[in-house]
Amino acid sequence: MAIMTFIGAGQMASALTFPAFENGHEVRLVGTPLDREVIDGLKKDNFHINLKRTLHDGVKYYQVEDMEKAIDGADVILGGVSSFGVDWFAEEVLPKLSKDVPVITVTKGMIDREDGTMMTYPDFWRSTEAGKDLNLNAIGGPCTSYELADKDNSAVAFCGKDIDTLRYLKSLFETDYYHISLSTDVTGVECAVALKNAYALGVSLAVGLAEKREGIGAIHYNSQAALFGQSVREMRKLLALAGGQDDNIVYGAGDLYVTIFGGRTRKIGTLLGRGMSFDDAMKELAGVTLESIVIATRTARAVKALAKNGKADTKDFPLLMHVDEIINQGKPVNIPWTSFETETIL
C-alpha cells in the first residue's frame, strides 16, 4: 500500500482518488486556499460539491494549513491545481516536497516565452529553485473528471523523464476502467493537451453560429467537423514547432473531442458564435474559470513570435489567429473558411 497525497481538491484530482483508493492505497486529499468549502463538505459526508459525486469513505481530507501533515510520509504527491494555481504550487508546495518522492500533476497548459518557445508546466516547475531536483511527471489525455468518477473507460498518458517512475505511478492508478500509456516525451504530451483548450473554443463557435441562425438548440455537425479537422491540422503543426513527437496528437485530438461536448470552453465559444461580444460573453460567465482564453492567447502570441523570427508562418494557423482576433481585438466571428482549403498532389 502506498500513501498518496493529492494537493488541490479540484474536480480532476478528486476524481483520481477513485482509482487510487480502489487499488488499496491510503489517499489524502488536501485543499488549496480556494477549496475550503469543498473540504468542509467532504469531511461532513464525502460529497464533493463541485464534482457532484460522493468520494470513497476512507479518503482523508485536509485543509491547506494541514498540508505538511498530509505530505509527511507520502510515497507519491499528486498536484491538482488549475493553470491559475501554477505559481501558487511552485511557491507554496514545491519547497515542502522531498526529491525522493515522485510528483505527478493534472494541470493542463503551457507558458509562452518571448522567443515563441512553449514551456510545459513540469518544465516551468523544474526551472524553479524548489523544483530543480524533483521528479516531476504529468497526466494528459481525453478524460473528464465526472466520467472518470463514474468509471467510464478512459485512456490517458502519464509523461515524465524517467520510465521506471512512470511504470511505478501507473501501477498505483491503473484499473479496469482507467487505462494508462507512458511517454518520456513531456513536451509532446503536455503541449498536445494544452492546445486543445484554444481549439475547443474555435470548434464551439460553430455551435453558436447555428443557434444564431436557427435558434437555441440548433446543431449542424458539418461545420463542427470542419473546424475540428482544421484544429487537428493546426495542433499537429504546433506540436512540431514545440518539438513534440507527432504521435502525441492523439491525446490532443481526443481531449479536443471531449471538451467541445460540454463545459466552460463550449459555453464561451457558443456565446461568441451567437454574436455576443467577447466582453459581454466574459460578463455572462463571470466567476467561471476560462483556461481556454489564456491558452489561446499564449499560443497565438507564441506563433507570432516564432513568425517574427522566421520559424513559423501565421498563415498556417488561420483558426487560431481568428480566435485570437475575437478575444484580444474584439473582432466579430467570421470563420475564414477558404483559408482552410488545401491542395494535395501526390
Short mmCIF file of C-alpha atoms in Angstrom, two decimals:
data_model
loop_
_atom_site.label_atom_id
_atom_site.label_comp_id
_atom_site.label_asym_id
_atom_site.label_seq_id
_atom_site.Cartn_x
_atom_site.Cartn_y
_atom_site.Cartn_z
CA MET A 1 0.00 0.00 0.00
CA ALA A 2 1.27 3.45 -0.92
CA ILE A 3 0.46 6.72 0.82
CA MET A 4 -0.73 9.18 -1.82
CA THR A 5 -1.19 12.88 -1.06
CA PHE A 6 -3.30 14.88 -3.51
CA ILE A 7 -2.78 18.65 -3.27
CA GLY A 8 -5.72 20.54 -4.73
CA ALA A 9 -9.30 19.35 -4.33
CA GLY A 10 -10.45 20.31 -7.80
CA GLN A 11 -12.67 18.02 -9.81
CA MET A 12 -9.97 16.05 -11.65
CA ALA A 13 -7.72 15.49 -8.64
CA SER A 14 -10.76 14.42 -6.63
CA ALA A 15 -11.90 12.06 -9.38
CA LEU A 16 -8.45 10.44 -9.38
CA THR A 17 -8.99 9.44 -5.76
CA PHE A 18 -11.35 6.76 -7.09
CA PRO A 19 -8.79 4.54 -8.89
CA ALA A 20 -6.12 5.26 -6.27
CA PHE A 21 -8.34 4.35 -3.33
CA GLU A 22 -9.84 1.33 -5.10
CA ASN A 23 -6.32 -0.01 -5.60
CA GLY A 24 -5.93 -0.17 -1.83
CA HIS A 25 -3.80 2.92 -1.24
CA GLU A 26 -4.12 5.50 1.51
CA VAL A 27 -5.39 8.68 -0.12
CA ARG A 28 -5.02 12.12 1.46
CA LEU A 29 -6.81 15.00 -0.27
CA VAL A 30 -5.56 18.49 0.59
CA GLY A 31 -7.47 21.62 -0.37
CA THR A 32 -5.91 24.82 -1.68
CA PRO A 33 -6.94 28.15 -0.14
CA LEU A 34 -9.82 28.15 -2.65
CA ASP A 35 -11.06 24.69 -1.64
CA ARG A 36 -12.05 25.34 1.96
CA GLU A 37 -15.78 24.85 1.37
CA VAL A 38 -15.08 21.73 -0.69
CA ILE A 39 -13.01 20.15 2.09
CA ASP A 40 -15.55 21.12 4.75
CA GLY A 41 -18.25 19.33 2.75
CA LEU A 42 -16.12 16.26 2.16
CA LYS A 43 -15.32 15.98 5.85
CA LYS A 44 -19.02 16.05 6.57
CA ASP A 45 -20.33 13.36 4.22
CA ASN A 46 -17.71 12.65 1.47
CA PHE A 47 -19.79 14.59 -1.09
CA HIS A 48 -17.83 16.86 -3.44
CA ILE A 49 -19.90 19.98 -4.05
CA ASN A 50 -18.30 20.73 -7.45
CA LEU A 51 -17.73 17.22 -8.81
CA LYS A 52 -21.24 16.30 -7.61
CA ARG A 53 -20.05 12.84 -6.63
CA THR A 54 -19.57 11.08 -3.29
CA LEU A 55 -15.95 10.08 -2.74
CA HIS A 56 -14.99 6.82 -1.08
CA ASP A 57 -15.45 6.64 2.66
CA GLY A 58 -11.89 6.34 3.91
CA VAL A 59 -10.28 9.14 1.88
CA LYS A 60 -8.65 11.54 4.35
CA TYR A 61 -9.27 15.29 4.00
CA TYR A 62 -7.05 18.22 4.98
CA GLN A 63 -7.37 21.98 4.81
CA VAL A 64 -4.42 23.85 3.31
CA GLU A 65 -2.90 24.73 6.68
CA ASP A 66 -2.50 21.00 7.36
CA MET A 67 -0.65 20.37 4.10
CA GLU A 68 2.66 19.47 5.71
CA LYS A 69 0.93 16.91 7.92
CA ALA A 70 -0.65 15.35 4.83
CA ILE A 71 2.67 15.30 2.98
CA ASP A 72 4.52 13.64 5.85
CA GLY A 73 5.26 10.01 4.97
CA ALA A 74 3.75 10.23 1.49
CA ASP A 75 5.11 7.95 -1.24
CA VAL A 76 3.61 9.99 -4.09
CA ILE A 77 2.37 13.57 -4.48
CA LEU A 78 -0.35 14.44 -6.98
CA GLY A 79 -0.72 18.11 -7.92
CA GLY A 80 -4.31 19.00 -8.66
CA VAL A 81 -4.30 22.77 -9.15
CA SER A 82 -5.72 24.53 -12.22
CA SER A 83 -3.45 26.52 -14.53
CA PHE A 84 -4.26 29.58 -12.44
CA GLY A 85 -2.62 27.86 -9.46
CA VAL A 86 0.71 27.12 -11.17
CA ASP A 87 2.62 29.88 -9.36
CA TRP A 88 0.99 29.03 -6.03
CA PHE A 89 2.05 25.39 -6.48
CA ALA A 90 5.62 26.50 -7.22
CA GLU A 91 5.82 28.84 -4.26
CA GLU A 92 3.80 27.06 -1.59
CA VAL A 93 4.02 23.35 -2.40
CA LEU A 94 7.29 22.52 -4.16
CA PRO A 95 9.51 23.77 -1.29
CA LYS A 96 7.78 21.30 1.04
CA LEU A 97 8.44 18.24 -1.14
CA SER A 98 11.23 15.68 -0.98
CA LYS A 99 13.29 14.93 -4.08
CA ASP A 100 12.85 11.23 -3.26
CA VAL A 101 9.06 11.37 -3.68
CA PRO A 102 7.72 11.43 -7.27
CA VAL A 103 5.23 14.15 -8.19
CA ILE A 104 2.54 13.83 -10.85
CA THR A 105 0.26 16.69 -11.86
CA VAL A 106 -3.02 17.02 -13.74
CA THR A 107 -2.60 20.71 -14.63
CA LYS A 108 -3.03 21.30 -18.37
CA GLY A 109 -1.48 24.30 -20.03
CA MET A 110 1.75 25.92 -21.09
CA ILE A 111 3.68 29.17 -20.83
CA ASP A 112 4.95 31.03 -23.89
CA ARG A 113 8.37 32.65 -23.80
CA GLU A 114 9.36 35.82 -25.63
CA ASP A 115 11.04 33.84 -28.42
CA GLY A 116 7.89 31.76 -29.02
CA THR A 117 9.09 28.70 -27.14
CA MET A 118 6.24 26.84 -25.48
CA MET A 119 7.18 25.71 -21.96
CA THR A 120 5.23 22.96 -20.23
CA TYR A 121 4.24 23.34 -16.59
CA PRO A 122 6.57 20.49 -15.47
CA ASP A 123 9.43 22.32 -17.19
CA PHE A 124 8.40 25.59 -15.53
CA TRP A 125 8.35 23.99 -12.10
CA ARG A 126 11.68 22.30 -12.83
CA SER A 127 13.15 25.72 -13.65
CA THR A 128 12.49 26.95 -10.10
CA GLU A 129 14.93 26.54 -7.23
CA ALA A 130 12.48 24.37 -5.29
CA GLY A 131 11.64 22.17 -8.27
CA LYS A 132 15.00 21.67 -9.94
CA ASP A 133 15.74 18.36 -8.18
CA LEU A 134 12.19 17.00 -8.03
CA ASN A 135 10.93 14.02 -10.03
CA LEU A 136 8.12 15.83 -11.89
CA ASN A 137 5.59 13.99 -14.05
CA ALA A 138 2.22 14.81 -15.58
CA ILE A 139 -1.07 13.36 -16.85
CA GLY A 140 -2.55 14.23 -20.23
CA GLY A 141 -5.33 12.96 -22.43
CA PRO A 142 -9.09 12.89 -23.00
CA CYS A 143 -10.62 12.36 -19.58
CA THR A 144 -13.36 14.35 -17.86
CA SER A 145 -13.47 14.22 -14.09
CA TYR A 146 -17.10 13.24 -13.67
CA GLU A 147 -16.91 10.38 -16.18
CA LEU A 148 -13.73 9.09 -14.56
CA ALA A 149 -15.55 9.14 -11.21
CA ASP A 150 -18.38 7.19 -12.87
CA LYS A 151 -15.85 4.61 -14.13
CA ASP A 152 -16.33 5.23 -17.83
CA ASN A 153 -13.40 3.74 -19.74
CA SER A 154 -10.76 6.46 -20.02
CA ALA A 155 -7.35 6.38 -21.74
CA VAL A 156 -4.64 8.86 -20.74
CA ALA A 157 -0.87 9.26 -20.88
CA PHE A 158 1.50 9.64 -17.94
CA CYS A 159 4.62 11.52 -19.03
CA GLY A 160 7.93 12.21 -17.34
CA LYS A 161 11.68 11.91 -17.77
CA ASP A 162 12.11 8.50 -16.10
CA ILE A 163 10.25 5.48 -17.48
CA ASP A 164 10.67 3.45 -14.28
CA THR A 165 8.97 6.19 -12.28
CA LEU A 166 6.15 6.27 -14.82
CA ARG A 167 5.71 2.50 -14.55
CA TYR A 168 5.50 2.82 -10.78
CA LEU A 169 2.91 5.58 -11.00
CA LYS A 170 0.91 3.56 -13.50
CA SER A 171 0.82 0.63 -11.10
CA LEU A 172 -0.78 2.87 -8.46
CA PHE A 173 -3.55 4.26 -10.65
CA GLU A 174 -4.41 1.76 -13.39
CA THR A 175 -7.74 -0.07 -13.13
CA ASP A 176 -10.06 -1.90 -15.50
CA TYR A 177 -11.56 1.48 -16.47
CA TYR A 178 -8.53 3.82 -16.19
CA HIS A 179 -6.05 2.93 -18.93
CA ILE A 180 -2.59 4.49 -18.93
CA SER A 181 0.03 4.83 -21.67
CA LEU A 182 3.52 6.07 -20.80
CA SER A 183 5.74 8.58 -22.57
CA THR A 184 9.04 10.30 -21.84
CA ASP A 185 8.05 12.98 -24.38
CA VAL A 186 6.81 15.50 -21.81
CA THR A 187 6.74 18.37 -24.30
CA GLY A 188 4.69 16.36 -26.78
CA VAL A 189 2.04 15.12 -24.38
CA GLU A 190 1.69 18.31 -22.36
CA CYS A 191 1.60 20.67 -25.35
CA ALA A 192 -0.91 18.48 -27.18
CA VAL A 193 -3.42 18.53 -24.34
CA ALA A 194 -2.84 22.22 -23.61
CA LEU A 195 -3.58 23.28 -27.18
CA LYS A 196 -6.98 21.62 -27.18
CA ASN A 197 -8.40 24.36 -24.93
CA ALA A 198 -7.78 27.05 -27.54
CA TYR A 199 -9.17 24.95 -30.36
CA ALA A 200 -12.19 23.71 -28.42
CA LEU A 201 -13.25 27.35 -28.25
CA GLY A 202 -12.78 27.57 -32.02
CA VAL A 203 -14.89 24.50 -32.76
CA SER A 204 -17.60 25.70 -30.38
CA LEU A 205 -18.04 28.83 -32.47
CA ALA A 206 -19.94 26.63 -34.95
CA VAL A 207 -22.46 25.74 -32.25
CA GLY A 208 -23.20 29.39 -31.61
CA LEU A 209 -23.38 30.23 -35.32
CA ALA A 210 -26.01 27.53 -35.86
CA GLU A 211 -28.02 28.82 -32.91
CA LYS A 212 -27.75 32.39 -34.18
CA ARG A 213 -29.33 31.34 -37.49
CA GLU A 214 -31.92 28.85 -36.31
CA GLY A 215 -32.45 29.25 -32.58
CA ILE A 216 -31.11 27.77 -29.35
CA GLY A 217 -30.53 24.04 -29.65
CA ALA A 218 -29.84 24.04 -33.39
CA ILE A 219 -26.86 21.88 -34.26
CA HIS A 220 -25.01 21.33 -37.53
CA TYR A 221 -22.25 18.76 -37.39
CA ASN A 222 -20.67 19.53 -40.78
CA SER A 223 -19.37 22.90 -39.62
CA GLN A 224 -18.22 21.50 -36.27
CA ALA A 225 -16.42 18.66 -38.03
CA ALA A 226 -14.73 21.08 -40.42
CA LEU A 227 -13.45 23.18 -37.54
CA PHE A 228 -12.42 20.03 -35.65
CA GLY A 229 -10.38 18.86 -38.63
CA GLN A 230 -8.74 22.24 -39.06
CA SER A 231 -7.98 22.28 -35.35
CA VAL A 232 -6.17 18.96 -35.52
CA ARG A 233 -4.19 20.14 -38.56
CA GLU A 234 -3.05 23.27 -36.73
CA MET A 235 -2.40 21.46 -33.46
CA ARG A 236 -0.21 18.98 -35.29
CA LYS A 237 1.87 21.81 -36.76
CA LEU A 238 2.15 23.47 -33.37
CA LEU A 239 3.26 20.20 -31.82
CA ALA A 240 6.07 20.02 -34.37
CA LEU A 241 7.08 23.61 -33.60
CA ALA A 242 7.19 22.79 -29.89
CA GLY A 243 9.41 19.78 -30.55
CA GLY A 244 6.89 17.10 -29.57
CA GLN A 245 6.51 13.72 -31.25
CA ASP A 246 3.75 13.63 -33.87
CA ASP A 247 2.03 10.58 -32.37
CA ASN A 248 1.08 12.61 -29.32
CA ILE A 249 -1.54 14.41 -31.40
CA VAL A 250 -3.87 11.55 -30.39
CA TYR A 251 -4.01 12.93 -26.84
CA GLY A 252 -4.74 16.45 -28.03
CA ALA A 253 -7.34 15.34 -30.57
CA GLY A 254 -9.06 13.08 -28.08
CA ASP A 255 -9.06 15.81 -25.46
CA LEU A 256 -10.45 18.25 -28.03
CA TYR A 257 -13.31 15.85 -28.77
CA VAL A 258 -14.22 15.58 -25.10
CA THR A 259 -14.01 19.31 -24.45
CA ILE A 260 -16.28 20.50 -27.26
CA PHE A 261 -19.16 18.39 -25.96
CA GLY A 262 -19.59 20.41 -22.80
CA GLY A 263 -18.11 22.59 -20.14
CA ARG A 264 -16.81 26.11 -19.84
CA THR A 265 -14.96 26.31 -23.16
CA ARG A 266 -18.03 25.25 -25.12
CA LYS A 267 -20.06 27.93 -23.33
CA ILE A 268 -17.75 30.80 -24.23
CA GLY A 269 -17.40 29.60 -27.83
CA THR A 270 -21.16 29.24 -28.19
CA LEU A 271 -21.86 32.72 -26.83
CA LEU A 272 -19.30 34.24 -29.20
CA GLY A 273 -20.76 32.33 -32.14
CA ARG A 274 -24.23 33.65 -31.35
CA GLY A 275 -22.85 37.14 -31.90
CA MET A 276 -22.14 38.24 -28.35
CA SER A 277 -19.05 40.42 -27.96
CA PHE A 278 -16.12 38.96 -26.07
CA ASP A 279 -16.52 41.45 -23.24
CA ASP A 280 -20.23 40.66 -22.87
CA ALA A 281 -19.55 36.92 -23.02
CA MET A 282 -16.99 37.26 -20.24
CA LYS A 283 -19.53 39.16 -18.13
CA GLU A 284 -22.08 36.43 -18.80
CA LEU A 285 -19.61 33.84 -17.49
CA ALA A 286 -18.26 35.93 -14.62
CA GLY A 287 -16.71 33.72 -11.96
CA VAL A 288 -16.12 30.82 -14.37
CA THR A 289 -12.50 29.70 -14.86
CA LEU A 290 -11.75 30.02 -18.59
CA GLU A 291 -8.37 28.43 -19.27
CA SER A 292 -9.17 28.41 -22.99
CA ILE A 293 -8.78 32.19 -23.15
CA VAL A 294 -5.33 32.01 -21.54
CA ILE A 295 -4.10 29.17 -23.76
CA ALA A 296 -5.45 30.71 -26.98
CA THR A 297 -3.75 34.00 -26.17
CA ARG A 298 -0.44 32.38 -25.23
CA THR A 299 -0.41 30.08 -28.25
CA ALA A 300 -1.21 32.85 -30.72
CA ARG A 301 1.44 35.04 -29.10
CA ALA A 302 3.97 32.21 -29.41
CA VAL A 303 3.16 31.70 -33.11
CA LYS A 304 3.54 35.44 -33.78
CA ALA A 305 6.91 35.45 -32.02
CA LEU A 306 8.06 32.42 -34.00
CA ALA A 307 6.85 34.04 -37.21
CA LYS A 308 8.81 37.19 -36.39
CA ASN A 309 11.92 35.02 -36.04
CA GLY A 310 11.22 33.25 -39.33
CA LYS A 311 10.40 29.93 -37.65
CA ALA A 312 6.66 29.85 -38.42
CA ASP A 313 4.04 31.37 -40.69
CA THR A 314 0.84 32.76 -39.17
CA LYS A 315 -0.97 31.78 -42.40
CA ASP A 316 -0.60 28.15 -41.33
CA PHE A 317 -2.84 28.84 -38.32
CA PRO A 318 -5.91 30.71 -39.61
CA LEU A 319 -8.31 29.33 -36.99
CA LEU A 320 -6.00 30.13 -34.08
CA MET A 321 -5.37 33.63 -35.44
CA HIS A 322 -9.11 34.25 -35.79
CA VAL A 323 -9.80 33.07 -32.24
CA ASP A 324 -7.07 35.45 -31.07
CA GLU A 325 -8.68 38.31 -33.02
CA ILE A 326 -12.02 37.62 -31.39
CA ILE A 327 -10.79 37.51 -27.80
CA ASN A 328 -7.96 40.07 -27.93
CA GLN A 329 -9.03 42.50 -30.67
CA GLY A 330 -12.80 42.43 -30.22
CA LYS A 331 -13.48 41.28 -33.78
CA PRO A 332 -16.77 39.53 -34.61
CA VAL A 333 -16.89 35.85 -35.51
CA ASN A 334 -16.25 35.39 -39.23
CA ILE A 335 -14.79 31.93 -39.80
CA PRO A 336 -12.08 32.09 -42.52
CA TRP A 337 -13.37 29.01 -44.31
CA THR A 338 -11.41 29.43 -47.54
CA SER A 339 -8.16 29.64 -45.56
CA PHE A 340 -8.69 26.01 -44.54
CA GLU A 341 -8.66 24.73 -48.13
CA THR A 342 -5.62 22.79 -49.30
CA GLU A 343 -4.26 21.06 -52.39
CA THR A 344 -2.59 17.69 -52.06
CA ILE A 345 -0.66 16.42 -55.06
CA LEU A 346 0.97 13.01 -54.90
#
